[in-house]
Amino acid sequence: MSPTMAGLAIIAGLFVLLGTGMPIAFALGLSAILALVLQGGFGMFYILSETMFAGIANLAYVSIPMFVLMGAAVASSPAGGDLYTALDRWLNRIPGGLVLSNLGACAIFSGMTGSSPATCAAIGKMGIPEMMRRGYPASVATGSIAAGGTLGILIPPSVTLIVYGIATETSIGRLFMAGVIPGIMLTAMFMVWAIIDCKRKGYEFDTRALRYTLREKLSGLPRILPFLLIIAGTLYVLYGGIATPSEAAGAGALLTLLVVVIAYRLFKIRPVANIFGSAMRESVMIMMIMAAAELFAFALSSLFITQTIAAAIASMEVNRWVLMGLINVFLLVAGMFLPPVAVIVMSAPLLFPIITQAGFDPYWFAIILTINMEVGLITPPVGLNLFVINAVAPDVPTREILWGSLPYVLVMFLAIVILCIFPGIVTWLPNHMMGVPI
């Protein structure tokens, strides 16, 4: 069997396993094992554990469970509610202000947690019922939060960017800095669309009749400022070269946990145990996916599939932007079926030499890849954020959630085009703060 046919067979087998509802890590691992056994017989079993362990035996990976713990501490506390209330009081006079409050809360909460599902769940539990109570259509209420939740994998600290950095051996600090301006830009674009949509449809809401005094607006800030300071401090020590990503993540997780316990008086064992339990489940899931993806990548490489694909792409005599367009289509399709971590671990080592050879900046490409993964989070058939919103608001039909999130998908496409035309939006801040990479 030729490498091309072998690759198609393995990919087809993977999608069959995923179609049965099997967890991503198990589907990746089982399809890789079958491919290796068919290639070299059962004697290949001796390399399975070694390959999977090698996939996660990297000290830099310590930062992942630490950032996950940091996010779990915030997501499992009333911090989301305080953040939502504070923003609502400042933005309620703007047309569609509650949508802006939700998007702003999603952006800040994403920076605290680095998790899109956690952001959707935390903000959605409060935001969706409140928006619908004040007259917002279900599609607007659910779609805005589903889209806002995707910011969790772009705005630093981002687990997705950490995985990309380790997979491609690029600077995690520089990747975080590269995500700052695009994250702010995409949040602003979401907000602009929300205002345009509300004005275009002529929405009139009770929220504009509500007035808050300056004292009421300021009263909610003390609860959320410590979290913002922790995020700023974590990023500062990371960007300033004071600490490694693992050290910064560990310190941030400890400080966040202490603030949550003290501020919300979580002095009993059960709430703290729930925080650690939630962080452990998500961390193990991510690590299992990464270990299985390493085995899957090894199987593809052993069958010379990755080499054949890379050679075929590299030999294409096309304009480099046509090549980037094809890569974007591939990432969009992959993101519709697989979670971001799995796509990055599987594709980044393959695409990295191709995009650098074509003259593209690897840090710029990391942001393009991440926005593509954001699109996958709110598009079927997987669309993880859609399922989270559906669980938070079971009375809203999935069709309404899809229609509400579709405009934000188009906004993300526009953001990709803007970043392609003006790559300096991504590269200016890391180059200015850390110097131009050699």
PDB file of N, CA and C in Angstrom, residues 341-404:
ATOM      1  N   VAL A 341      -6.229  21.059  20.920  1.00  0.00           N
ATOM      2  CA  VAL A 341      -4.978  20.431  21.356  1.00  0.00           C
ATOM      3  C   VAL A 341      -4.590  19.290  20.427  1.00  0.00           C
ATOM      4  N   ALA A 342      -5.558  18.462  20.061  1.00  0.00           N
ATOM      5  CA  ALA A 342      -5.275  17.325  19.181  1.00  0.00           C
ATOM      6  C   ALA A 342      -4.817  17.799  17.804  1.00  0.00           C
ATOM      7  N   VAL A 343      -5.483  18.814  17.265  1.00  0.00           N
ATOM      8  CA  VAL A 343      -5.112  19.317  15.937  1.00  0.00           C
ATOM      9  C   VAL A 343      -3.693  19.878  15.956  1.00  0.00           C
ATOM     10  N   ILE A 344      -3.366  20.632  16.998  1.00  0.00           N
ATOM     11  CA  ILE A 344      -2.048  21.261  17.057  1.00  0.00           C
ATOM     12  C   ILE A 344      -0.947  20.219  17.212  1.00  0.00           C
ATOM     13  N   VAL A 345      -1.136  19.258  18.120  1.00  0.00           N
ATOM     14  CA  VAL A 345      -0.106  18.246  18.337  1.00  0.00           C
ATOM     15  C   VAL A 345       0.123  17.422  17.071  1.00  0.00           C
ATOM     16  N   MET A 346      -0.961  17.159  16.325  1.00  0.00           N
ATOM     17  CA  MET A 346      -0.838  16.335  15.125  1.00  0.00           C
ATOM     18  C   MET A 346      -0.305  17.122  13.928  1.00  0.00           C
ATOM     19  N   SER A 347      -0.725  18.384  13.787  1.00  0.00           N
ATOM     20  CA  SER A 347      -0.419  19.114  12.547  1.00  0.00           C
ATOM     21  C   SER A 347       0.755  20.072  12.646  1.00  0.00           C
ATOM     22  N   ALA A 348       1.002  20.640  13.833  1.00  0.00           N
ATOM     23  CA  ALA A 348       2.044  21.667  13.946  1.00  0.00           C
ATOM     24  C   ALA A 348       3.424  21.176  13.511  1.00  0.00           C
ATOM     25  N   PRO A 349       3.870  19.991  13.964  1.00  0.00           N
ATOM     26  CA  PRO A 349       5.200  19.539  13.513  1.00  0.00           C
ATOM     27  C   PRO A 349       5.270  19.335  11.995  1.00  0.00           C
ATOM     28  N   LEU A 350       4.138  18.996  11.374  1.00  0.00           N
ATOM     29  CA  LEU A 350       4.106  18.801   9.926  1.00  0.00           C
ATOM     30  C   LEU A 350       4.096  20.130   9.179  1.00  0.00           C
ATOM     31  N   LEU A 351       3.288  21.084   9.672  1.00  0.00           N
ATOM     32  CA  LEU A 351       3.117  22.351   8.968  1.00  0.00           C
ATOM     33  C   LEU A 351       4.234  23.346   9.249  1.00  0.00           C
ATOM     34  N   PHE A 352       4.873  23.225  10.408  1.00  0.00           N
ATOM     35  CA  PHE A 352       5.875  24.215  10.814  1.00  0.00           C
ATOM     36  C   PHE A 352       6.994  24.391   9.785  1.00  0.00           C
ATOM     37  N   PRO A 353       7.657  23.302   9.345  1.00  0.00           N
ATOM     38  CA  PRO A 353       8.719  23.502   8.344  1.00  0.00           C
ATOM     39  C   PRO A 353       8.200  24.023   7.008  1.00  0.00           C
ATOM     40  N   ILE A 354       6.957  23.709   6.683  1.00  0.00           N
ATOM     41  CA  ILE A 354       6.389  24.161   5.414  1.00  0.00           C
ATOM     42  C   ILE A 354       6.166  25.668   5.430  1.00  0.00           C
ATOM     43  N   ILE A 355       5.576  26.174   6.524  1.00  0.00           N
ATOM     44  CA  ILE A 355       5.272  27.608   6.574  1.00  0.00           C
ATOM     45  C   ILE A 355       6.542  28.443   6.748  1.00  0.00           C
ATOM     46  N   THR A 356       7.527  27.924   7.485  1.00  0.00           N
ATOM     47  CA  THR A 356       8.780  28.678   7.621  1.00  0.00           C
ATOM     48  C   THR A 356       9.556  28.702   6.301  1.00  0.00           C
ATOM     49  N   GLN A 357       9.515  27.582   5.571  1.00  0.00           N
ATOM     50  CA  GLN A 357      10.183  27.538   4.271  1.00  0.00           C
ATOM     51  C   GLN A 357       9.514  28.489   3.284  1.00  0.00           C
ATOM     52  N   ALA A 358       8.200  28.678   3.433  1.00  0.00           N
ATOM     53  CA  ALA A 358       7.465  29.591   2.557  1.00  0.00           C
ATOM     54  C   ALA A 358       7.644  31.052   2.960  1.00  0.00           C
ATOM     55  N   GLY A 359       8.345  31.290   4.070  1.00  0.00           N
ATOM     56  CA  GLY A 359       8.636  32.662   4.473  1.00  0.00           C
ATOM     57  C   GLY A 359       7.649  33.274   5.439  1.00  0.00           C
ATOM     58  N   PHE A 360       6.783  32.455   6.061  1.00  0.00           N
ATOM     59  CA  PHE A 360       5.816  32.977   7.024  1.00  0.00           C
ATOM     60  C   PHE A 360       6.409  32.948   8.434  1.00  0.00           C
ATOM     61  N   ASP A 361       6.054  33.942   9.232  1.00  0.00           N
ATOM     62  CA  ASP A 361       6.514  34.011  10.611  1.00  0.00           C
ATOM     63  C   ASP A 361       5.801  32.940  11.439  1.00  0.00           C
ATOM     64  N   PRO A 362       6.533  32.100  12.181  1.00  0.00           N
ATOM     65  CA  PRO A 362       5.888  31.015  12.930  1.00  0.00           C
ATOM     66  C   PRO A 362       4.978  31.508  14.051  1.00  0.00           C
ATOM     67  N   TYR A 363       5.274  32.682  14.609  1.00  0.00           N
ATOM     68  CA  TYR A 363       4.425  33.223  15.682  1.00  0.00           C
ATOM     69  C   TYR A 363       3.142  33.801  15.088  1.00  0.00           C
ATOM     70  N   TRP A 364       3.262  34.433  13.944  1.00  0.00           N
ATOM     71  CA  TRP A 364       2.067  34.890  13.233  1.00  0.00           C
ATOM     72  C   TRP A 364       1.184  33.692  12.859  1.00  0.00           C
ATOM     73  N   PHE A 365       1.806  32.623  12.374  1.00  0.00           N
ATOM     74  CA  PHE A 365       1.043  31.442  11.990  1.00  0.00           C
ATOM     75  C   PHE A 365       0.351  30.810  13.199  1.00  0.00           C
ATOM     76  N   ALA A 366       0.970  30.882  14.369  1.00  0.00           N
ATOM     77  CA  ALA A 366       0.343  30.334  15.576  1.00  0.00           C
ATOM     78  C   ALA A 366      -0.992  31.006  15.856  1.00  0.00           C
ATOM     79  N   ILE A 367      -1.064  32.319  15.632  1.00  0.00           N
ATOM     80  CA  ILE A 367      -2.317  33.045  15.875  1.00  0.00           C
ATOM     81  C   ILE A 367      -3.346  32.701  14.802  1.00  0.00           C
ATOM     82  N   ILE A 368      -2.914  32.591  13.555  1.00  0.00           N
ATOM     83  CA  ILE A 368      -3.823  32.193  12.477  1.00  0.00           C
ATOM     84  C   ILE A 368      -4.398  30.808  12.774  1.00  0.00           C
ATOM     85  N   LEU A 369      -3.520  29.889  13.171  1.00  0.00           N
ATOM     86  CA  LEU A 369      -3.966  28.537  13.513  1.00  0.00           C
ATOM     87  C   LEU A 369      -4.969  28.569  14.662  1.00  0.00           C
ATOM     88  N   THR A 370      -4.687  29.374  15.678  1.00  0.00           N
ATOM     89  CA  THR A 370      -5.565  29.435  16.854  1.00  0.00           C
ATOM     90  C   THR A 370      -6.937  29.980  16.500  1.00  0.00           C
ATOM     91  N   ILE A 371      -7.003  31.008  15.653  1.00  0.00           N
ATOM     92  CA  ILE A 371      -8.310  31.535  15.246  1.00  0.00           C
ATOM     93  C   ILE A 371      -9.080  30.483  14.454  1.00  0.00           C
ATOM     94  N   ASN A 372      -8.386  29.719  13.633  1.00  0.00           N
ATOM     95  CA  ASN A 372      -9.045  28.606  12.943  1.00  0.00           C
ATOM     96  C   ASN A 372      -9.629  27.605  13.942  1.00  0.00           C
ATOM     97  N   MET A 373      -8.899  27.348  15.001  1.00  0.00           N
ATOM     98  CA  MET A 373      -9.399  26.436  16.036  1.00  0.00           C
ATOM     99  C   MET A 373     -10.608  27.045  16.766  1.00  0.00           C
ATOM    100  N   GLU A 374     -10.613  28.375  16.908  1.00  0.00           N
ATOM    101  CA  GLU A 374     -11.773  29.048  17.507  1.00  0.00           C
ATOM    102  C   GLU A 374     -13.020  28.811  16.667  1.00  0.00           C
ATOM    103  N   VAL A 375     -12.864  28.899  15.352  1.00  0.00           N
ATOM    104  CA  VAL A 375     -14.003  28.653  14.459  1.00  0.00           C
ATOM    105  C   VAL A 375     -14.532  27.237  14.678  1.00  0.00           C
ATOM    106  N   GLY A 376     -13.622  26.277  14.814  1.00  0.00           N
ATOM    107  CA  GLY A 376     -14.039  24.890  15.017  1.00  0.00           C
ATOM    108  C   GLY A 376     -14.820  24.683  16.294  1.00  0.00           C
ATOM    109  N   LEU A 377     -14.598  25.549  17.292  1.00  0.00           N
ATOM    110  CA  LEU A 377     -15.298  25.396  18.569  1.00  0.00           C
ATOM    111  C   LEU A 377     -16.779  25.758  18.483  1.00  0.00           C
ATOM    112  N   ILE A 378     -17.169  26.497  17.437  1.00  0.00           N
ATOM    113  CA  ILE A 378     -18.587  26.889  17.332  1.00  0.00           C
ATOM    114  C   ILE A 378     -19.190  26.464  15.993  1.00  0.00           C
ATOM    115  N   THR A 379     -18.589  25.457  15.366  1.00  0.00           N
ATOM    116  CA  THR A 379     -19.168  24.921  14.134  1.00  0.00           C
ATOM    117  C   THR A 379     -19.362  23.414  14.284  1.00  0.00           C
ATOM    118  N   PRO A 380     -20.466  22.887  13.745  1.00  0.00           N
ATOM    119  CA  PRO A 380     -20.697  21.441  13.818  1.00  0.00           C
ATOM    120  C   PRO A 380     -19.698  20.705  12.933  1.00  0.00           C
ATOM    121  N   PRO A 381     -19.527  19.369  13.108  1.00  0.00           N
ATOM    122  CA  PRO A 381     -20.344  18.504  13.964  1.00  0.00           C
ATOM    123  C   PRO A 381     -19.904  18.440  15.419  1.00  0.00           C
ATOM    124  N   VAL A 382     -18.646  18.797  15.731  1.00  0.00           N
ATOM    125  CA  VAL A 382     -18.192  18.694  17.128  1.00  0.00           C
ATOM    126  C   VAL A 382     -18.593  19.947  17.885  1.00  0.00           C
ATOM    127  N   GLY A 383     -18.062  21.116  17.504  1.00  0.00           N
ATOM    128  CA  GLY A 383     -18.475  22.386  18.099  1.00  0.00           C
ATOM    129  C   GLY A 383     -18.640  22.336  19.600  1.00  0.00           C
ATOM    130  N   LEU A 384     -17.526  22.163  20.327  1.00  0.00           N
ATOM    131  CA  LEU A 384     -17.593  21.940  21.774  1.00  0.00           C
ATOM    132  C   LEU A 384     -18.367  23.026  22.495  1.00  0.00           C
ATOM    133  N   ASN A 385     -18.147  24.293  22.128  1.00  0.00           N
ATOM    134  CA  ASN A 385     -18.847  25.388  22.798  1.00  0.00           C
ATOM    135  C   ASN A 385     -20.353  25.326  22.582  1.00  0.00           C
ATOM    136  N   LEU A 386     -20.769  24.822  21.414  1.00  0.00           N
ATOM    137  CA  LEU A 386     -22.212  24.688  21.156  1.00  0.00           C
ATOM    138  C   LEU A 386     -22.846  23.706  22.120  1.00  0.00           C
ATOM    139  N   PHE A 387     -22.148  22.604  22.401  1.00  0.00           N
ATOM    140  CA  PHE A 387     -22.677  21.619  23.340  1.00  0.00           C
ATOM    141  C   PHE A 387     -22.713  22.179  24.760  1.00  0.00           C
ATOM    142  N   VAL A 388     -21.690  22.966  25.113  1.00  0.00           N
ATOM    143  CA  VAL A 388     -21.667  23.571  26.448  1.00  0.00           C
ATOM    144  C   VAL A 388     -22.836  24.541  26.612  1.00  0.00           C
ATOM    145  N   ILE A 389     -23.059  25.387  25.601  1.00  0.00           N
ATOM    146  CA  ILE A 389     -24.174  26.346  25.668  1.00  0.00           C
ATOM    147  C   ILE A 389     -25.503  25.601  25.700  1.00  0.00           C
ATOM    148  N   ASN A 390     -25.613  24.527  24.926  1.00  0.00           N
ATOM    149  CA  ASN A 390     -26.841  23.734  24.923  1.00  0.00           C
ATOM    150  C   ASN A 390     -27.115  23.123  26.292  1.00  0.00           C
ATOM    151  N   ALA A 391     -26.044  22.727  27.002  1.00  0.00           N
ATOM    152  CA  ALA A 391     -26.210  22.180  28.348  1.00  0.00           C
ATOM    153  C   ALA A 391     -26.591  23.271  29.341  1.00  0.00           C
ATOM    154  N   VAL A 392     -26.041  24.467  29.149  1.00  0.00           N
ATOM    155  CA  VAL A 392     -26.348  25.585  30.049  1.00  0.00           C
ATOM    156  C   VAL A 392     -27.762  26.105  29.819  1.00  0.00           C
ATOM    157  N   ALA A 393     -28.199  26.130  28.543  1.00  0.00           N
ATOM    158  CA  ALA A 393     -29.536  26.626  28.185  1.00  0.00           C
ATOM    159  C   ALA A 393     -30.280  25.555  27.397  1.00  0.00           C
ATOM    160  N   PRO A 394     -30.726  24.484  28.057  1.00  0.00           N
ATOM    161  CA  PRO A 394     -31.364  23.369  27.338  1.00  0.00           C
ATOM    162  C   PRO A 394     -32.670  23.738  26.647  1.00  0.00           C
ATOM    163  N   ASP A 395     -33.290  24.839  27.064  1.00  0.00           N
ATOM    164  CA  ASP A 395     -34.560  25.242  26.445  1.00  0.00           C
ATOM    165  C   ASP A 395     -34.370  25.910  25.091  1.00  0.00           C
ATOM    166  N   VAL A 396     -33.127  26.296  24.762  1.00  0.00           N
ATOM    167  CA  VAL A 396     -32.857  26.961  23.484  1.00  0.00           C
ATOM    168  C   VAL A 396     -32.491  25.900  22.449  1.00  0.00           C
ATOM    169  N   PRO A 397     -33.214  25.821  21.335  1.00  0.00           N
ATOM    170  CA  PRO A 397     -32.885  24.826  20.302  1.00  0.00           C
ATOM    171  C   PRO A 397     -31.471  25.027  19.760  1.00  0.00           C
ATOM    172  N   THR A 398     -30.824  23.938  19.404  1.00  0.00           N
ATOM    173  CA  THR A 398     -29.466  24.012  18.853  1.00  0.00           C
ATOM    174  C   THR A 398     -29.428  24.877  17.598  1.00  0.00           C
ATOM    175  N   ARG A 399     -30.502  24.839  16.807  1.00  0.00           N
ATOM    176  CA  ARG A 399     -30.559  25.654  15.589  1.00  0.00           C
ATOM    177  C   ARG A 399     -30.423  27.142  15.919  1.00  0.00           C
ATOM    178  N   GLU A 400     -31.059  27.584  17.010  1.00  0.00           N
ATOM    179  CA  GLU A 400     -30.970  28.992  17.410  1.00  0.00           C
ATOM    180  C   GLU A 400     -29.540  29.351  17.808  1.00  0.00           C
ATOM    181  N   ILE A 401     -28.878  28.443  18.513  1.00  0.00           N
ATOM    182  CA  ILE A 401     -27.493  28.696  18.927  1.00  0.00           C
ATOM    183  C   ILE A 401     -26.595  28.816  17.701  1.00  0.00           C
ATOM    184  N   LEU A 402     -26.815  27.929  16.720  1.00  0.00           N
ATOM    185  CA  LEU A 402     -26.013  27.955  15.496  1.00  0.00           C
ATOM    186  C   LEU A 402     -26.202  29.259  14.734  1.00  0.00           C
ATOM    187  N   TRP A 403     -27.468  29.685  14.568  1.00  0.00           N
ATOM    188  CA  TRP A 403     -27.734  30.917  13.842  1.00  0.00           C
ATOM    189  C   TRP A 403     -27.155  32.119  14.575  1.00  0.00           C
ATOM    190  N   GLY A 404     -27.163  32.080  15.896  1.00  0.00           N
ATOM    191  CA  GLY A 404     -26.606  33.182  16.669  1.00  0.00           C
ATOM    192  C   GLY A 404     -25.101  33.276  16.589  1.00  0.00           C
TER     193      GLY A 404
END
